Amino acid sequence: MKAELIKRPWVQICLGWVLMLSGVQGGQAASRLPGVWIEGEAVSEASALKAGEGLEGVKGGGQGFLAEGWGNREVMSGGQVLHVSLSGEEVDRYLPEEGLRFRYDFRLGESGMQQVWARIGYEWARSDFEWRVNDGAWQRCRRDEATRNVQSVQTWNELAWIRLGEVELAAGAHRLEFRHRRQPEPGRDKTARILHMLDCVYITAEDFHPQGKWRPGEDHRSGKDREAAKTVYAIGGEAGGDGRAWTELNGLWEYAAWEETELPIDEAGRLGPVRALPDLDGLRWFGYEAPGGRDEQLPAESMAHRYLLRTRLDVPEELAGRGFFLDVQNSSLIVSVFVNGEYVDWTDTFHTAWQMDVSRALKPGRVNELVLCIKDAYYSLNPKDDKSEVIRQYGNRGYWGIPKSFLTRNQGTAARHDMPVAADLRTGILEPASLVVAGPVYVDDAFVQTRVRTGEITVEETLKNPGTETVEVTLRNRVVPWNGGGGGDVECTFAEQRLRLGPGEEAVVTVSQSWENPRLWWPDNPWLYWLETEVVHGGRVVDTLRTRFGFREIDWSTHMFRINGVKWPMWADLNQHGTPEAFVRRAREQSNM
């Protein structure tokens, strides 16, 4: 039997030419793009379900669908979607032979090959559906076809864009149809449910880079977004007490999603760096405040697992010849760094501090662009042992719709984490970041080792020459009390080291010195020192690094933990005790107190 068509007067279709407003993505001047934007809930005609007992209890008062919104409606175009949810039993009882059909009438301004994009819901859980334009052949969109730009409505309810295909169309009137038909449930002898969300459709002859509900040419930016685009950090050259100039980069940055679309995800590079950037003007940029978690600030972006953070640095010309490094106290997870479009380096040092030399790419005398490409905690999931069809087809991409809470317990996935991220799934610049102006040759790192039994201190130091010429330097080390940052008299001095470093060369120097009667560090009396390291070039100090440490020696080579040679009982206690006395009694029973 033919399905009866229900006419809908509430058509809201943006036809023909879509006006690109001023201040659009990438900051380009206003222009016009050919394209047709169709709201999913703006159905021109829809087929009716078969009459029968209980039909009035079916979704939409018996029509089988509703235009509705729920959860985070802010991510929905127009605040609502076309929503179909029919159980297998309802499909068997009420679905007509030709299925449930939705028709959308539209007009095209110009002839040519058109891409058809749809923003649909229920990642991996949606029903297969069919689509066609005019009287063309029906084409199937399978539930296991990967989407782009996934955004969460609520837990297990997602919206994302999918490129349905291409079709040659003449200018003028056309119709687009979607169809749901009866299907068996995979692996079971019963009819599958129909589960479907359609937020919007975009038909265009141009390349389309989807970003949520935003139409091509529509200005998405808030006041914060605009302010972030104008933010420039002035890099200071005035040295502090350590001879270095620190400029905090805490404040507004720009954020843009940049997800991988080449699938499956390359396993060889999943945990590695990104070495090239896309066209930055083709992305939509939002305001992001560092330090801070990305998801807390931009919740609609929580399922964008690779993204960019961008800011600008005004570096005075008089700083030419100095060394520059980026200092980040905490970030997550994998960060690739670009300066002025040039790849610098990358790090997977997460949830702790890291430094990176950017001297080669930074240009004094101009405003420089700094971009961080970040992969979040989802990249730590290893699909190797997961046998699901989606994971075999797409690799790590198959996990991108899983709620974050599941990653802490590995529920809903057979994957294991390759990195210990489960305790903290935040992503972004999580603690202060700075650009540091150092000397033309500078100390990149100093690692202090102390030995109480032998009264000896050893320092391993890394020196960098970021310049283009060979230099000869002298390295000086001495130890003073920290005194809460106030310093004090020198208590230990090392022999000077003379080094020759070629252009761009890095050198590791290890020096040791005996030290009689240093004041020891104890847990209940944590006395601290500063190791002061100076780099001398051309007869003057060009760089200073202060490294705080305590003189102590920790040993657990025997059955007892020792600090400075003294037994130091410690417990990992998971028992509950009614009184302090009970705790002590239990500790004595299970230790050598």
Coordinates of C-alpha atoms in Angstrom, one line a residue:
M1 CA 0.0 0.0 0.0
K2 CA 1.1 3.6 -0.6
A3 CA 1.9 5.6 2.4
E4 CA -0.4 8.6 3.0
L5 CA 1.4 12.0 2.9
I6 CA 0.9 14.5 5.7
K7 CA 1.5 18.1 4.5
R8 CA 3.3 20.4 6.9
P9 CA 2.8 24.1 6.6
W10 CA 5.7 24.9 9.0
V11 CA 8.5 24.8 6.4
Q12 CA 11.6 26.8 7.3
I13 CA 14.2 26.3 4.6
C14 CA 17.0 28.7 3.8
L15 CA 17.0 28.5 0.0
G16 CA 19.4 29.6 -2.7
W17 CA 22.2 31.9 -1.7
V18 CA 23.4 31.9 1.9
L19 CA 24.6 35.3 2.9
M20 CA 28.0 35.3 4.5
L21 CA 27.8 37.9 7.3
S22 CA 30.7 40.3 8.2
G23 CA 33.4 38.9 10.5
V24 CA 33.0 35.3 9.5
Q25 CA 35.3 32.4 10.2
G26 CA 38.9 33.2 9.4
G27 CA 38.2 36.9 9.4
Q28 CA 37.5 37.0 5.7
A29 CA 35.6 39.9 4.0
A30 CA 31.8 39.4 3.4
S31 CA 31.0 37.3 0.4
R32 CA 28.2 35.0 -0.9
L33 CA 28.3 31.2 -1.0
P34 CA 25.9 29.0 -3.0
G35 CA 24.1 26.6 -0.7
V36 CA 20.8 25.3 0.7
W37 CA 20.4 24.9 4.5
I38 CA 17.4 22.8 5.5
E39 CA 16.1 22.4 9.1
G40 CA 15.4 18.7 9.9
E41 CA 12.2 19.6 11.7
A42 CA 10.9 21.6 8.7
V43 CA 9.3 18.7 6.8
S44 CA 7.4 19.5 3.6
E45 CA 5.6 16.2 3.7
A46 CA 5.8 13.0 5.9
S47 CA 4.2 9.6 5.4
A48 CA 1.7 8.4 8.0
L49 CA 1.9 5.2 10.1
K50 CA -0.8 2.6 9.6
A51 CA -3.8 2.9 11.8
G52 CA -4.2 0.5 14.6
E53 CA -5.0 0.0 18.3
G54 CA -2.6 1.9 20.5
L55 CA -1.3 4.1 17.7
E56 CA -2.1 7.2 19.8
G57 CA 0.6 6.1 22.2
V58 CA 3.3 6.1 19.6
K59 CA 5.8 9.0 19.5
G60 CA 4.2 12.2 18.2
G61 CA 0.7 11.2 18.9
G62 CA 0.7 8.5 16.3
Q63 CA 2.7 10.1 13.5
G64 CA 6.0 8.4 14.7
F65 CA 8.1 11.5 14.9
L66 CA 8.4 14.8 16.6
A67 CA 10.1 18.1 16.2
E68 CA 11.7 18.5 19.7
G69 CA 14.7 19.4 21.7
W70 CA 16.2 18.2 25.0
G71 CA 19.4 18.2 26.9
N72 CA 21.9 20.7 25.6
R73 CA 19.6 22.3 23.0
E74 CA 22.3 25.0 22.4
V75 CA 24.1 22.5 20.1
M76 CA 20.9 22.0 17.9
S77 CA 20.3 24.2 14.9
G78 CA 17.1 26.1 15.8
G79 CA 17.1 24.4 19.2
Q80 CA 15.3 21.3 18.0
V81 CA 15.6 18.3 15.7
L82 CA 13.4 15.8 13.8
H83 CA 13.3 12.9 16.2
V84 CA 12.1 9.3 15.4
S85 CA 12.1 6.6 18.1
L86 CA 10.0 3.5 17.3
S87 CA 10.4 0.2 19.1
G88 CA 10.7 -3.0 17.0
E89 CA 7.2 -4.0 18.1
E90 CA 5.8 -0.6 16.9
V91 CA 7.7 -1.0 13.6
D92 CA 6.0 -4.4 13.1
R93 CA 2.6 -3.1 13.9
Y94 CA 2.4 0.4 12.4
L95 CA 5.1 0.9 9.7
P96 CA 3.7 0.9 6.2
E97 CA 5.3 -1.2 3.5
E98 CA 7.0 1.8 1.9
G99 CA 8.4 2.8 5.3
L100 CA 8.4 6.1 7.1
R101 CA 9.3 8.9 4.6
F102 CA 10.2 12.6 5.0
R103 CA 10.3 15.0 2.1
Y104 CA 11.9 18.5 1.9
D105 CA 11.3 20.8 -1.0
F106 CA 14.0 23.2 -1.9
R107 CA 15.3 25.5 -4.7
L108 CA 18.8 25.6 -6.0
G109 CA 20.3 28.9 -7.3
E110 CA 22.9 27.4 -9.7
S111 CA 23.4 24.2 -11.7
G112 CA 26.2 21.8 -10.9
M113 CA 27.5 18.9 -8.8
Q114 CA 26.2 19.3 -5.2
Q115 CA 27.5 17.8 -2.0
V116 CA 24.7 16.6 0.3
W117 CA 25.6 16.8 4.1
A118 CA 23.3 15.9 7.0
R119 CA 23.7 16.4 10.7
I120 CA 22.3 13.3 12.3
G121 CA 22.2 11.7 15.8
Y122 CA 23.0 8.7 17.9
E123 CA 26.7 7.8 17.0
W124 CA 27.0 4.1 16.0
A125 CA 23.5 3.4 17.6
R126 CA 21.3 5.1 14.9
S127 CA 19.3 3.1 12.4
D128 CA 20.3 2.7 8.8
F129 CA 18.3 5.0 6.5
E130 CA 18.0 5.8 2.8
W131 CA 18.0 9.1 1.0
R132 CA 17.5 10.4 -2.5
V133 CA 17.1 13.6 -4.5
N134 CA 14.1 13.9 -6.8
D135 CA 13.5 10.5 -8.5
G136 CA 17.0 9.3 -8.2
A137 CA 18.0 5.8 -6.8
W138 CA 17.7 5.4 -3.0
Q139 CA 21.1 5.4 -1.3
R140 CA 21.8 3.9 2.1
C141 CA 23.5 5.6 5.0
R142 CA 24.7 2.8 7.4
R143 CA 24.8 3.2 11.1
D144 CA 28.5 2.3 11.1
E145 CA 29.5 5.1 8.7
A146 CA 31.8 7.5 10.5
T147 CA 30.6 11.1 11.1
R148 CA 32.5 14.4 11.7
N149 CA 32.3 17.1 14.4
V150 CA 30.5 15.0 17.1
Q151 CA 28.8 17.1 19.8
S152 CA 26.9 15.9 22.8
V153 CA 23.2 16.6 23.5
Q154 CA 23.4 14.5 26.6
T155 CA 25.0 11.1 27.6
W156 CA 24.7 8.7 24.6
N157 CA 22.8 11.3 22.6
E158 CA 25.2 12.9 20.0
L159 CA 24.8 15.0 16.9
A160 CA 27.4 14.9 14.1
W161 CA 27.8 15.7 10.4
I162 CA 28.0 13.1 7.6
R163 CA 28.7 13.6 3.9
L164 CA 25.9 11.5 2.3
G165 CA 27.2 11.9 -1.3
E166 CA 27.1 14.0 -4.4
V167 CA 24.4 14.6 -7.0
E168 CA 24.2 16.6 -10.2
L169 CA 21.4 19.1 -10.1
A170 CA 20.1 21.9 -12.3
A171 CA 19.0 25.3 -11.0
G172 CA 15.4 25.3 -9.8
A173 CA 13.0 23.3 -7.7
H174 CA 14.0 19.9 -6.2
R175 CA 13.0 17.5 -3.4
L176 CA 15.1 15.6 -0.9
E177 CA 13.7 12.5 0.7
F178 CA 14.7 10.3 3.7
R179 CA 13.2 6.9 4.3
H180 CA 13.2 4.4 7.1
R181 CA 12.1 0.8 6.4
R182 CA 11.7 -2.4 8.4
Q183 CA 15.1 -4.0 9.1
P184 CA 16.1 -7.1 11.1
E185 CA 18.0 -6.5 14.3
P186 CA 21.6 -7.6 13.7
G187 CA 22.2 -11.1 15.0
R188 CA 18.7 -11.5 16.4
D189 CA 15.4 -12.9 15.0
K190 CA 13.4 -9.8 15.5
T191 CA 12.7 -6.4 13.9
A192 CA 15.1 -3.6 14.8
R193 CA 13.9 -0.3 16.3
I194 CA 14.1 2.9 14.3
L195 CA 16.2 5.5 16.0
H196 CA 17.0 8.7 14.2
M197 CA 17.7 12.4 14.7
L198 CA 18.0 14.9 11.8
D199 CA 19.1 18.3 12.8
C200 CA 19.8 19.9 9.5
V201 CA 20.9 19.4 5.9
Y202 CA 23.3 21.4 3.8
I203 CA 23.5 21.1 0.0
T204 CA 26.4 22.9 -1.6
A205 CA 28.7 23.0 -4.6
E206 CA 31.6 24.3 -2.4
D207 CA 33.8 22.5 0.1
F208 CA 32.1 22.3 3.5
H209 CA 33.9 22.2 6.8
P210 CA 31.2 21.5 9.4
Q211 CA 31.2 23.1 12.8
G212 CA 28.1 22.3 14.8
K213 CA 25.0 24.3 14.2
W214 CA 26.7 27.2 12.5
R215 CA 25.8 27.8 8.9
P216 CA 28.4 28.7 6.3
G217 CA 28.9 32.5 6.5
E218 CA 27.2 32.8 9.9
D219 CA 29.1 34.8 12.5
H220 CA 29.3 32.6 15.5
R221 CA 31.5 34.8 17.6
S222 CA 30.7 36.2 21.1
G223 CA 32.4 39.1 22.7
K224 CA 34.9 36.8 24.3
D225 CA 35.7 35.2 20.9
R226 CA 36.3 38.6 19.3
E227 CA 38.5 39.7 22.2
A228 CA 40.6 36.5 22.0
A229 CA 41.2 37.2 18.3
K230 CA 42.6 40.6 19.2
T231 CA 44.8 39.4 22.1
V232 CA 48.5 39.9 21.6
Y233 CA 51.0 39.2 24.4
A234 CA 53.8 41.7 24.7
I235 CA 57.1 39.8 25.4
G236 CA 59.2 41.6 27.9
G237 CA 62.9 41.8 27.9
E238 CA 63.5 43.1 31.5
A239 CA 65.3 40.3 33.4
G240 CA 64.2 39.2 36.9
G241 CA 66.5 38.0 39.7
D242 CA 67.4 34.9 37.7
G243 CA 68.6 36.9 34.7
R244 CA 65.6 35.8 32.6
A245 CA 62.5 37.6 31.4
W246 CA 59.3 35.7 32.0
T247 CA 56.1 36.7 30.2
E248 CA 53.0 34.9 31.4
L249 CA 50.6 33.7 28.6
N250 CA 47.7 33.5 31.0
G251 CA 44.6 34.9 29.5
L252 CA 42.6 34.7 26.3
W253 CA 43.7 32.4 23.5
E254 CA 41.8 31.2 20.5
Y255 CA 40.4 27.6 20.1
A256 CA 39.4 25.7 17.0
A257 CA 38.4 22.1 16.5
W258 CA 40.5 20.2 14.0
E259 CA 39.6 16.6 13.9
E260 CA 41.1 13.8 11.9
T261 CA 39.1 12.8 8.9
E262 CA 41.5 10.2 7.3
L263 CA 40.2 6.9 8.8
P264 CA 41.1 4.6 10.3
I265 CA 43.3 6.5 12.7
D266 CA 46.9 5.7 12.0
E267 CA 48.1 3.5 14.8
A268 CA 51.7 4.3 14.2
G269 CA 51.1 8.0 14.7
R270 CA 48.2 7.9 17.2
L271 CA 50.5 8.8 20.2
G272 CA 52.9 10.9 18.1
P273 CA 53.1 14.5 17.0
V274 CA 51.2 16.5 14.3
R275 CA 53.8 18.0 12.0
A276 CA 51.7 20.3 9.7
L277 CA 48.8 22.6 10.3
P278 CA 45.6 23.1 8.2
D279 CA 44.4 26.3 6.6
L280 CA 43.8 28.2 9.8
D281 CA 41.5 30.7 8.1
G282 CA 39.1 27.9 7.2
L283 CA 38.4 27.1 10.9
R284 CA 36.0 28.6 13.3
W285 CA 37.7 30.1 16.3
F286 CA 36.3 30.6 19.8
G287 CA 37.7 32.2 22.9
Y288 CA 39.6 30.0 25.4
E289 CA 41.1 31.2 28.7
A290 CA 44.4 29.8 29.8
P291 CA 45.0 28.1 32.2
G292 CA 41.8 26.1 32.2
G293 CA 40.1 22.9 31.1
R294 CA 38.8 23.1 27.5
D295 CA 35.6 21.1 28.3
E296 CA 34.6 23.3 31.2
Q297 CA 34.9 26.4 29.1
L298 CA 33.5 25.0 25.8
P299 CA 31.3 22.0 26.7
A300 CA 29.9 21.7 23.1
E301 CA 33.5 20.9 22.0
S302 CA 34.1 18.1 24.5
M303 CA 34.0 15.4 21.8
A304 CA 36.5 17.2 19.5
H305 CA 39.5 15.1 20.4
R306 CA 42.1 17.0 18.3
Y307 CA 42.1 20.8 18.4
L308 CA 44.2 23.9 18.1
L309 CA 45.0 26.7 20.6
R310 CA 46.4 29.9 19.1
T311 CA 47.8 33.2 20.3
R312 CA 50.1 36.0 19.2
L313 CA 53.4 37.2 20.7
D314 CA 54.9 40.6 20.1
V315 CA 58.6 40.2 20.4
P316 CA 60.8 43.4 20.4
E317 CA 63.6 43.6 17.9
E318 CA 66.1 44.3 20.6
L319 CA 65.7 40.7 21.8
A320 CA 67.3 39.4 18.7
G321 CA 70.1 36.9 19.5
R322 CA 68.5 35.8 22.8
G323 CA 67.2 32.3 23.5
F324 CA 63.5 31.7 23.9
F325 CA 61.6 28.8 25.4
L326 CA 58.0 27.9 26.2
D327 CA 57.4 27.0 29.8
V328 CA 54.1 25.1 30.6
Q329 CA 53.4 23.9 34.1
N330 CA 50.7 21.4 33.2
S331 CA 48.9 20.3 29.9
S332 CA 47.2 17.3 28.5
L333 CA 47.7 15.1 26.5
I334 CA 49.9 15.3 23.5
V335 CA 51.0 18.7 22.3
S336 CA 52.7 19.7 19.0
V337 CA 54.1 23.3 18.9
F338 CA 54.1 25.6 15.9
V339 CA 55.5 29.1 15.6
N340 CA 54.7 31.2 12.6
G341 CA 53.4 28.0 10.9
E342 CA 56.7 26.2 11.4
Y343 CA 56.7 22.9 13.3
V344 CA 59.0 23.2 16.3
D345 CA 58.7 20.1 18.5
W346 CA 56.2 18.0 20.5
T347 CA 55.7 16.6 23.9
D348 CA 53.7 13.9 25.6
T349 CA 54.8 15.1 29.1
F350 CA 51.3 15.6 30.5
H351 CA 50.0 16.7 33.9
T352 CA 53.4 18.0 34.8
A353 CA 55.7 20.8 33.7
W354 CA 57.6 20.9 30.4
Q355 CA 59.8 23.3 28.5
M356 CA 60.5 23.7 24.7
D357 CA 63.0 25.8 22.9
V358 CA 61.3 28.0 20.2
S359 CA 64.3 30.2 19.4
R360 CA 64.7 28.9 15.8
A361 CA 61.2 29.9 14.7
L362 CA 60.5 33.0 16.8
K363 CA 61.2 36.3 14.9
P364 CA 62.1 39.4 17.0
G365 CA 60.8 42.6 15.6
R366 CA 57.3 41.3 14.7
V367 CA 54.1 39.7 16.0
N368 CA 54.6 35.9 16.0
E369 CA 51.8 33.3 15.9
L370 CA 52.0 30.5 18.4
V371 CA 49.8 27.4 17.8
L372 CA 49.5 24.3 20.0
C373 CA 47.9 21.2 18.4
I374 CA 46.5 19.1 21.2
K375 CA 45.3 15.5 21.2
D376 CA 43.2 14.7 24.3
A377 CA 42.9 11.6 26.5
Y378 CA 40.9 9.6 24.0
Y379 CA 44.0 9.1 22.0
S380 CA 45.4 6.9 24.8
L381 CA 42.9 4.2 24.1
N382 CA 44.5 1.3 22.2
P383 CA 42.1 -0.5 19.9
K384 CA 44.4 -3.6 19.4
D385 CA 42.4 -6.1 21.4
D386 CA 38.9 -4.7 20.7
K387 CA 37.0 -7.0 18.2
S388 CA 34.0 -4.8 17.6
E389 CA 33.2 -4.0 13.9
V390 CA 33.4 -0.3 14.4
I391 CA 36.8 -0.4 16.0
R392 CA 38.2 -2.8 13.3
Q393 CA 37.0 -0.4 10.7
Y394 CA 38.0 3.0 12.2
G395 CA 40.5 2.2 15.0
N396 CA 40.7 4.7 17.8
R397 CA 38.1 6.9 16.1
G398 CA 35.4 4.4 17.2
Y399 CA 35.8 5.5 20.8
W400 CA 35.2 9.2 20.3
G401 CA 31.6 9.2 21.3
I402 CA 32.1 7.3 24.6
P403 CA 31.3 9.5 27.7
K404 CA 34.4 10.6 29.6
S405 CA 33.3 8.9 32.8
F406 CA 33.6 5.6 31.0
L407 CA 37.3 6.2 30.3
T408 CA 38.1 6.2 34.0
R409 CA 36.7 2.6 34.3
N410 CA 37.2 1.3 30.7
Q411 CA 33.5 0.5 30.6
G412 CA 32.0 0.2 27.2
T413 CA 35.3 -0.6 25.6
A414 CA 37.8 -3.5 25.4
A415 CA 40.6 -1.0 24.9
R416 CA 43.4 -0.4 27.3
H417 CA 45.1 3.0 28.0
D418 CA 48.6 3.4 26.6
M419 CA 49.1 6.4 28.9
P420 CA 48.0 6.7 32.6
V421 CA 45.3 9.3 32.0
A422 CA 42.3 7.9 33.8
A423 CA 42.8 9.9 37.0
D424 CA 42.5 13.3 35.2
L425 CA 40.8 13.6 31.9
R426 CA 41.0 17.3 31.6
T427 CA 42.5 18.7 28.4
G428 CA 44.2 22.0 27.5
I429 CA 46.7 24.3 29.2
L430 CA 45.9 23.4 32.8
E431 CA 48.4 25.5 34.7
P432 CA 50.3 28.7 33.9
A433 CA 52.2 29.0 30.7
S434 CA 55.0 31.5 29.9
L435 CA 57.4 32.5 27.2
V436 CA 60.9 32.9 28.7
V437 CA 63.6 35.1 27.3
A438 CA 66.9 33.5 28.3
G439 CA 70.5 34.1 27.3
P440 CA 72.0 33.5 23.8
V441 CA 73.3 30.3 25.5
Y442 CA 71.2 29.0 28.4
V443 CA 70.8 26.2 30.9
D444 CA 67.8 24.1 29.7
D445 CA 67.7 21.8 32.8
A446 CA 69.6 21.0 35.9
F447 CA 69.1 17.7 37.8
V448 CA 70.6 17.5 41.4
Q449 CA 71.5 14.2 43.1
T450 CA 72.6 14.2 46.7
R451 CA 74.3 11.3 48.7
V452 CA 74.2 11.6 52.5
R453 CA 76.4 8.5 53.1
T454 CA 79.3 9.9 51.0
G455 CA 78.7 13.6 51.5
E456 CA 78.6 14.3 47.8
I457 CA 76.4 16.3 45.4
T458 CA 76.2 15.7 41.6
V459 CA 74.6 17.9 39.1
E460 CA 73.6 16.9 35.5
E461 CA 73.0 20.0 33.4
T462 CA 71.8 20.5 29.8
L463 CA 73.0 23.6 27.9
K464 CA 71.5 24.9 24.7
N465 CA 73.0 27.1 22.0
P466 CA 70.0 28.1 19.9
G467 CA 72.0 30.5 17.8
T468 CA 73.6 30.2 14.4
E469 CA 77.3 30.7 15.5
T470 CA 79.7 28.6 17.6
V471 CA 80.2 30.0 21.1
E472 CA 82.6 29.3 24.0
V473 CA 81.1 29.6 27.5
T474 CA 82.0 29.0 31.1
L475 CA 79.6 27.2 33.4
R476 CA 79.6 28.1 37.1
N477 CA 77.7 26.3 39.9
R478 CA 77.3 27.2 43.6
V479 CA 74.8 26.3 46.4
V480 CA 73.1 28.8 48.7
P481 CA 70.3 28.4 51.2
W482 CA 66.8 28.9 49.7
N483 CA 65.4 30.8 52.8
G484 CA 62.0 31.2 51.3
G485 CA 63.5 32.8 48.2
G486 CA 65.8 35.1 50.1
G487 CA 69.0 33.2 49.4
G488 CA 72.1 33.4 51.6
D489 CA 75.8 32.8 51.8
V490 CA 77.5 30.3 49.5
E491 CA 77.9 26.9 51.2
C492 CA 79.3 24.8 48.3
T493 CA 81.1 25.8 45.1
F494 CA 81.9 23.6 42.0
A495 CA 84.8 23.8 39.7
E496 CA 84.1 25.9 36.6
Q497 CA 83.5 24.1 33.3
R498 CA 84.5 25.5 29.9
L499 CA 82.6 24.4 26.9
R500 CA 82.4 25.0 23.1
L501 CA 78.9 24.6 21.5
G502 CA 78.2 24.7 17.8
P503 CA 75.1 26.3 16.2
G504 CA 72.0 24.7 17.6
E505 CA 74.1 22.3 19.7
E506 CA 73.0 20.9 23.0
A507 CA 75.5 19.6 25.6
V508 CA 75.0 17.6 28.8
V509 CA 77.5 18.3 31.6
T510 CA 77.9 16.3 34.8
V511 CA 79.8 17.8 37.7
S512 CA 80.3 16.4 41.3
Q513 CA 81.5 18.0 44.5
S514 CA 82.1 16.8 48.0
W515 CA 80.2 18.8 50.7
E516 CA 80.9 18.5 54.4
N517 CA 78.0 18.9 56.9
P518 CA 75.2 20.1 54.6
R519 CA 71.9 20.7 56.5
L520 CA 69.7 17.6 55.7
W521 CA 66.2 17.6 54.5
W522 CA 63.6 15.7 56.6
P523 CA 59.9 15.3 56.2
D524 CA 59.3 17.1 59.4
N525 CA 62.0 19.7 58.7
P526 CA 62.2 20.2 55.0
W527 CA 65.3 22.5 54.7
L528 CA 65.9 23.6 51.1
Y529 CA 68.8 24.9 49.0
W530 CA 69.2 26.7 45.7
L531 CA 71.7 25.5 43.1
E532 CA 72.7 28.7 41.2
T533 CA 74.0 28.0 37.7
E534 CA 75.5 30.8 35.6
V535 CA 76.5 30.8 32.0
V536 CA 79.4 33.2 31.3
H537 CA 80.0 34.4 27.7
G538 CA 82.2 37.2 26.6
G539 CA 83.2 38.0 30.2
R540 CA 79.6 38.5 31.4
V541 CA 76.8 36.4 32.8
V542 CA 74.3 35.8 30.1
D543 CA 72.0 33.3 31.8
T544 CA 71.2 32.1 35.3
L545 CA 69.1 29.1 36.5
R546 CA 68.1 28.5 40.1
T547 CA 67.2 24.9 41.0
R548 CA 65.6 24.2 44.4
F549 CA 66.5 21.0 46.1
G550 CA 66.9 19.3 49.5
F551 CA 70.0 17.4 50.6
R552 CA 68.6 13.9 51.3
E553 CA 69.0 10.3 50.4
I554 CA 66.1 7.9 50.1
D555 CA 66.7 4.2 50.1
W556 CA 64.3 1.2 49.9
S557 CA 66.8 -1.5 48.9
T558 CA 66.0 -3.5 52.0
H559 CA 62.6 -4.4 53.6
M560 CA 62.5 -1.0 55.2
F561 CA 62.1 2.5 53.7
R562 CA 65.0 4.7 54.9
I563 CA 65.5 8.5 54.7
N564 CA 69.1 9.7 55.3
G565 CA 69.9 6.2 56.6
V566 CA 67.1 6.3 59.2
K567 CA 64.3 3.8 59.2
W568 CA 61.1 5.6 58.3
P569 CA 58.0 3.5 58.7
M570 CA 55.2 4.2 56.1
W571 CA 51.9 2.6 55.4
A572 CA 49.4 2.1 52.6
D573 CA 46.4 1.5 54.9
L574 CA 43.1 0.6 53.4
N575 CA 41.5 -0.6 56.6
Q576 CA 39.0 1.2 58.7
H577 CA 39.8 1.8 62.4
G578 CA 37.5 2.9 65.1
T579 CA 40.1 4.7 67.2
P580 CA 43.7 6.0 66.8
E581 CA 44.8 3.3 69.2
A582 CA 43.3 0.6 66.9
F583 CA 45.2 2.1 64.0
V584 CA 48.5 2.0 65.9
R585 CA 47.9 -1.6 67.1
R586 CA 47.2 -2.7 63.5
A587 CA 50.3 -0.9 62.2
R588 CA 52.5 -2.7 64.7
E589 CA 51.0 -6.0 63.8
Q590 CA 51.8 -5.6 60.1
S591 CA 55.1 -3.7 60.3
N592 CA 58.5 -3.7 62.1
M593 CA 57.6 -0.8 64.4

